[in-house]
Coordinates of C-alpha atoms in Angstrom, one line a residue:
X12 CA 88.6 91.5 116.0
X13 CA 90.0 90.3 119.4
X14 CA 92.1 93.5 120.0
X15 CA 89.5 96.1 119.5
X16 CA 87.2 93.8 121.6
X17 CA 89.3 93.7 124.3
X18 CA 90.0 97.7 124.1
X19 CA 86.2 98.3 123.8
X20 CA 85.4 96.3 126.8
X21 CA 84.1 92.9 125.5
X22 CA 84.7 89.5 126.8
X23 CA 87.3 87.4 124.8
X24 CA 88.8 83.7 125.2
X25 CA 92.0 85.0 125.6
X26 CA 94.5 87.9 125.4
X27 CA 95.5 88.6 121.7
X28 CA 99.2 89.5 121.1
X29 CA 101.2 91.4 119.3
X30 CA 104.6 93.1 119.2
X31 CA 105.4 97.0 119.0
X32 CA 108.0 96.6 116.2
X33 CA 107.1 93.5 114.4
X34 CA 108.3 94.3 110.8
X35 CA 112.3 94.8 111.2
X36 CA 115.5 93.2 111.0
X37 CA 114.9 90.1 112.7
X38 CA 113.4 88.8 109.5
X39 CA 115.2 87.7 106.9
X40 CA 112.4 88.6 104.5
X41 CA 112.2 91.7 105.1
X42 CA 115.9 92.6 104.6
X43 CA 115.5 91.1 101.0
X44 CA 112.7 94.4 100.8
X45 CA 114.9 96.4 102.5
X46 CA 118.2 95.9 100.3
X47 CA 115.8 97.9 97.4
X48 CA 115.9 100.9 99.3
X49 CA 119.0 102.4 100.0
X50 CA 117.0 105.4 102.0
X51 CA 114.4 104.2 104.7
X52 CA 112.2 107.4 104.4
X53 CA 112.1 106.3 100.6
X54 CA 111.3 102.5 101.8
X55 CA 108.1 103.9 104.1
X56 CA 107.0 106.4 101.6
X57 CA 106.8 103.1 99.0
X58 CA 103.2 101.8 99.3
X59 CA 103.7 98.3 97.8
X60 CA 106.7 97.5 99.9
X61 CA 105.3 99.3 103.2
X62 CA 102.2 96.8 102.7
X63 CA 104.8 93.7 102.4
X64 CA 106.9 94.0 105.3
X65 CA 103.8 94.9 107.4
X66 CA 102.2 91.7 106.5
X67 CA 105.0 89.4 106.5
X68 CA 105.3 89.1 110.6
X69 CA 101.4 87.9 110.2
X70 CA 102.1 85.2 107.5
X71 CA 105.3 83.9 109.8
X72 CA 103.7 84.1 113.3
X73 CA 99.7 84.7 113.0
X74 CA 99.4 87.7 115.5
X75 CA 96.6 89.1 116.4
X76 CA 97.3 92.2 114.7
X77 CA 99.6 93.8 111.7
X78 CA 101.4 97.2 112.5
X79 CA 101.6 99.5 109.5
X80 CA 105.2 99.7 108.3
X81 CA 106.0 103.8 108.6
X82 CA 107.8 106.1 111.0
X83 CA 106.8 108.2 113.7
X84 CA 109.4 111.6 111.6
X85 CA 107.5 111.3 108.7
X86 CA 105.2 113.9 110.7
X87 CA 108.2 116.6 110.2
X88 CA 109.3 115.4 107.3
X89 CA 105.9 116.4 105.9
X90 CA 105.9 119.7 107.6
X91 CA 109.5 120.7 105.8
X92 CA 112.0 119.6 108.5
X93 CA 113.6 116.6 105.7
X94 CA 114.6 113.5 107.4
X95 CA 117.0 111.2 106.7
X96 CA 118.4 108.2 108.6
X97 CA 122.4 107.6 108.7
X98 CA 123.8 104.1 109.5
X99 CA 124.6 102.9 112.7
X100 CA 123.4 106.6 114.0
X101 CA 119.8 106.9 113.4
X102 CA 117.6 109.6 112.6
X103 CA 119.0 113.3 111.8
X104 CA 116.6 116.4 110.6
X105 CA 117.5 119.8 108.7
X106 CA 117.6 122.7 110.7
X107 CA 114.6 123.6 112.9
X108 CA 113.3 126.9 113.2
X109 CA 109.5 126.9 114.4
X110 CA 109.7 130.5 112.8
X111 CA 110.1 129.1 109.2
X112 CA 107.6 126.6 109.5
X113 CA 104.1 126.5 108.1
X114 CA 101.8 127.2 111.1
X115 CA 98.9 126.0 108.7
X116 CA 98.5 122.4 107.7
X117 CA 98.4 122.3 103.7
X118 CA 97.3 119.8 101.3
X119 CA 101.0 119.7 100.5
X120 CA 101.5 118.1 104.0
X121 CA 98.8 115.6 103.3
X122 CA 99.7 115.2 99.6
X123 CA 103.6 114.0 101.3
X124 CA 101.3 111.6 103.4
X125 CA 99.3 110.3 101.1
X126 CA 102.1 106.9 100.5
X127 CA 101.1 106.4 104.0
X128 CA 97.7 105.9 104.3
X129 CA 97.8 104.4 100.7
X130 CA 99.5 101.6 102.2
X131 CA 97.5 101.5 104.9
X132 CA 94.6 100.9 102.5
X133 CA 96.5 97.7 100.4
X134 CA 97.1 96.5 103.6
X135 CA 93.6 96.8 104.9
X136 CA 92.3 95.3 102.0
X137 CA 95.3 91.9 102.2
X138 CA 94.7 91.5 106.0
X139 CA 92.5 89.1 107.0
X140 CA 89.0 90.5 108.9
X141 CA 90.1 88.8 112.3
X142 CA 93.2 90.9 112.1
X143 CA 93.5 94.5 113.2
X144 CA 95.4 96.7 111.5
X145 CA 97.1 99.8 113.9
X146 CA 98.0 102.9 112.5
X147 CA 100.2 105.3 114.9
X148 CA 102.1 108.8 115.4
X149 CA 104.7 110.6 117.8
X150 CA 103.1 112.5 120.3
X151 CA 103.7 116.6 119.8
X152 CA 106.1 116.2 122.8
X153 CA 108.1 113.5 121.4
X154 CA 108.1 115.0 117.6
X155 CA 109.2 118.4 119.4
X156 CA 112.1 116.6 120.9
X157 CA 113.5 114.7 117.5
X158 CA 112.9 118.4 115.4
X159 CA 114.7 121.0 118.3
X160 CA 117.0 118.3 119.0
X161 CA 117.6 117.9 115.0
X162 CA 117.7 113.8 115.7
X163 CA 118.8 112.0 118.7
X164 CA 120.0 113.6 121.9
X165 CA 121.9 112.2 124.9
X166 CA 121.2 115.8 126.8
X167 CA 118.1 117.0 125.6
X168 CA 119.3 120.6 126.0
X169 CA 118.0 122.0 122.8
X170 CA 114.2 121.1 123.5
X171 CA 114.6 121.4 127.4
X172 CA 116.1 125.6 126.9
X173 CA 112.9 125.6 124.3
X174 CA 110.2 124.6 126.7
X175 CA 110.8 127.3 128.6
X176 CA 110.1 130.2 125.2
X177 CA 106.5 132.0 125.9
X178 CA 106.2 129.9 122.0
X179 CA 106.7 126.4 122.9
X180 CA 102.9 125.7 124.0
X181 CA 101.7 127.2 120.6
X182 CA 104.5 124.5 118.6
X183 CA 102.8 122.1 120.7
X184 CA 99.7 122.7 119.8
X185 CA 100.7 123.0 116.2
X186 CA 101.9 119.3 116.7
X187 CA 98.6 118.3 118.1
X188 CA 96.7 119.4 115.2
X189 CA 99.1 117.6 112.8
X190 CA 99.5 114.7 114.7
X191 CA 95.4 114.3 115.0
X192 CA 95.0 114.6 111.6
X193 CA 97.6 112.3 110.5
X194 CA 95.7 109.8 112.8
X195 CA 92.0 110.5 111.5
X196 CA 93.4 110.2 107.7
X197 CA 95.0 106.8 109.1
X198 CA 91.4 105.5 110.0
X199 CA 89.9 107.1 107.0
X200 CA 92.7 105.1 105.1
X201 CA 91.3 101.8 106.6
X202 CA 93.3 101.7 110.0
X203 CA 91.2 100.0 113.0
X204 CA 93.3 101.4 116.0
X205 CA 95.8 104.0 116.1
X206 CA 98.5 104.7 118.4
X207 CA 100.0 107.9 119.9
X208 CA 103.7 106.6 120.7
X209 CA 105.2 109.4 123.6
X210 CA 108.8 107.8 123.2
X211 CA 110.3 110.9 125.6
X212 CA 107.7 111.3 128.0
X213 CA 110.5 109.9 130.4
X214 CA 112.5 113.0 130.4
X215 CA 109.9 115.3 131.3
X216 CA 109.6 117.0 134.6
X217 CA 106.3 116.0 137.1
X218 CA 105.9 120.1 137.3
X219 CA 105.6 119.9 133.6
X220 CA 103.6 116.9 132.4
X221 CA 100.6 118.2 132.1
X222 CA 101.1 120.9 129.8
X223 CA 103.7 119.1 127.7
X224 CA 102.2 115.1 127.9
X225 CA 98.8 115.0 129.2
X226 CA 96.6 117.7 127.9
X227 CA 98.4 117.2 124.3
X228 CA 97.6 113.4 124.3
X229 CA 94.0 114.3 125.0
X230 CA 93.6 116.9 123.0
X231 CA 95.0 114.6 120.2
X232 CA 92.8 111.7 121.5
X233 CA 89.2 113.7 121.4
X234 CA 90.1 115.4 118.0
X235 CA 90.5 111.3 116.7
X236 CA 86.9 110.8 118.2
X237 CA 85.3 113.8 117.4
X238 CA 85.7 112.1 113.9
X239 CA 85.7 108.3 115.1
X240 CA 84.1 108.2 117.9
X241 CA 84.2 104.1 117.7
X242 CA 88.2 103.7 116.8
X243 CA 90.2 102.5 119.7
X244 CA 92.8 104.7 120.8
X245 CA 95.8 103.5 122.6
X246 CA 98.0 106.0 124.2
X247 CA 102.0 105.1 125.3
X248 CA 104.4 106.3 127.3
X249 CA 107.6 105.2 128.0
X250 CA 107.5 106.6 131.6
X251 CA 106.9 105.2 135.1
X252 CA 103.3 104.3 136.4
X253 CA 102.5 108.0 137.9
X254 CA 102.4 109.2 134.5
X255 CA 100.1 106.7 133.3
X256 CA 97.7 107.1 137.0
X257 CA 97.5 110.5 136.3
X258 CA 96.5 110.0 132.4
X259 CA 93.8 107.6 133.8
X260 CA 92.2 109.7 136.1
X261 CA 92.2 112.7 133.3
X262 CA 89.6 109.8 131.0
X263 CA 87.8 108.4 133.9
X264 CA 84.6 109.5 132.7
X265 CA 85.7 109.4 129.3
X266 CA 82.9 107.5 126.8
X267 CA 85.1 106.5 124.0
X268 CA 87.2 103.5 123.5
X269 CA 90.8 103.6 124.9
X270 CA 94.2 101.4 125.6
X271 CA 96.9 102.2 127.8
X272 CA 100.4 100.5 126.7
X273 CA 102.6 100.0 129.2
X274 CA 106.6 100.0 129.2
X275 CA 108.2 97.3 130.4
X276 CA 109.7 98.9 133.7
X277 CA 105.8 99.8 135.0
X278 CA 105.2 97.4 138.3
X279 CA 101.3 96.4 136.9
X280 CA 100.7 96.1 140.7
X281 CA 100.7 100.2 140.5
X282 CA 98.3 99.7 137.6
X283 CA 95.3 98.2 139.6
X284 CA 93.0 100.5 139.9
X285 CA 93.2 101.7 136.0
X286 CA 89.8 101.5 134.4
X287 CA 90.9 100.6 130.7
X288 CA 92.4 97.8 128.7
X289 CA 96.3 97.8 129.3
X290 CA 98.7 96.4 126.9
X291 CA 102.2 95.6 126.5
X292 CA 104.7 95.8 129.6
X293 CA 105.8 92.3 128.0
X294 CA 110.5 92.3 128.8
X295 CA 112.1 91.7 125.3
X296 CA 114.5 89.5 127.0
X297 CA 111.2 86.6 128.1
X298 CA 111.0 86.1 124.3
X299 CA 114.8 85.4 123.9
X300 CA 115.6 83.4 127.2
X301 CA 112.1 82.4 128.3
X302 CA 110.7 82.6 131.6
X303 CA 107.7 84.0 133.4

């Protein structure tokens, strides 16, 4: 597979491409699957239809790679927080209280899953051997920030006053264990890379990154490997290049394959002296207007 060859190091003919949100709107096919279900949790947790629409970008444009059809909430949604997804607004969760929820991953929380990785499986078995398939999750900062904040925030206040209760470490740690094992059941399910998506990594202090970006993502990353040691991991933040310097020299002597994507804003100038694959930092706007 030209992806996880690149990731792990090997020599290929040329850079394999893919897009972060290639099932969606844009496609006219897909809004035929989508006009089935008028709840989207109810359209990701619908094997069949979750395998469709993650193959359909691959049959239209051959990409390197397919992108299983889910959604970073379904994490808390499994955990008890129920998520639902308004028009025109986005997502919005029950009422969080870290109090009322399980501190102990059940098979019920697996058992909610399990439409998941049983699409990942039909899709797995459709794609074709020269594809990869990528599995993903939120990282336990940016889940912490969509279940305090109850949805999306334009002030972050909610998770920003929790950061600083003497509790907030152990939720985040709670989230890493979830978050890992949501991944490793993804690769048990047939997945060949998986993705730990830090959407909000942005809004974090510099003071604060390590304990609340950094040593979660890795703690995340080595409890993948512990279990697959040979599964690519690709870690992204939506931050500037320090973040991502800082990440690097955290893995520098790490043995196990990862990825580094890069948002579009990074100058890949800072980037240079980054020892693993990089990906993305593609502008949406090039594929609308052209250009370099």
């Amino acid at each position: 597979m030209l992806i996880t060859d690149v990731i792990t190091g090997k020599k290929v003919e040329r850079t394999p491409l893919w897009m972060m949100r290639q099932a969606g709107r844009y496609l006219p096919e897909y809004k035929k699957v989508r006009a089935d279900f008028p709840s989207f949790m109810e359209f990701c947790y619908t094997p069949k239809a979750a395998c469709e629409v993650t193959l359909q970008p691959i049959s239209r444009f051959d990409f390197d790679a397919a992108i299983i059809f889910s959604d970073i909430l379904v994490i808390p949604d499994a955990l008890g927080q129920k998520v639902s997804f308004r028009p025109d607004h986005g997502p919005v969760l029950n009422e969080f209280s870290f109090a009322r929820l399980e501190k102990k991953l059940s098979d019920r929380f697996f058992d909610h899953l399990s439409p998941v990785y049983e699409a990942i499986t039909m899709t797995r078995q459709s794609l074709s051997v020269e594809k990869a398939l990528y599995g993903f999750a939120g990282s336990p900062w940016t889940l912490a920030c969509y279940m305090v904040e109850e949805g999306k925030s334009d002030t972050f206040s909610k998770i920003h006053h929790f950061s600083k209760d003497p509790t907030f470490l152990d939720f985040i740690d709670f989230l890493v264990e979830a978050v890992a094992r949501h991944l490793i059941h993804q690769i048990d399910a047939g997945a060949d890379v998986v993705q730990l998506f830090d959407s909000w990594a942005g809004i974090v202090d510099a003071s604060n990154e390590d304990d609340f970006l950094i040593n979660p993502a890795l703690k995340v990353m080595k409890k993948v490997h512990e279990k697959h040691p040979k599964t690519p991991f690709v870690y992204y933040a939506r931050s500037k290049s320090p973040l991502l310097l800082q990440f690097s020299s955290k893995i520098r002597e790490y043995e196990h394959p990862i990825a580094l994507g890069v948002h579009q804003d990074v100058d890949l100038d800072d980037l240079r002296c980054v020892h693993v694959a990089l990906q993305g930092n593609l502008c949406p706007e090039i594929l609308c207007h052209g250009g370099r």
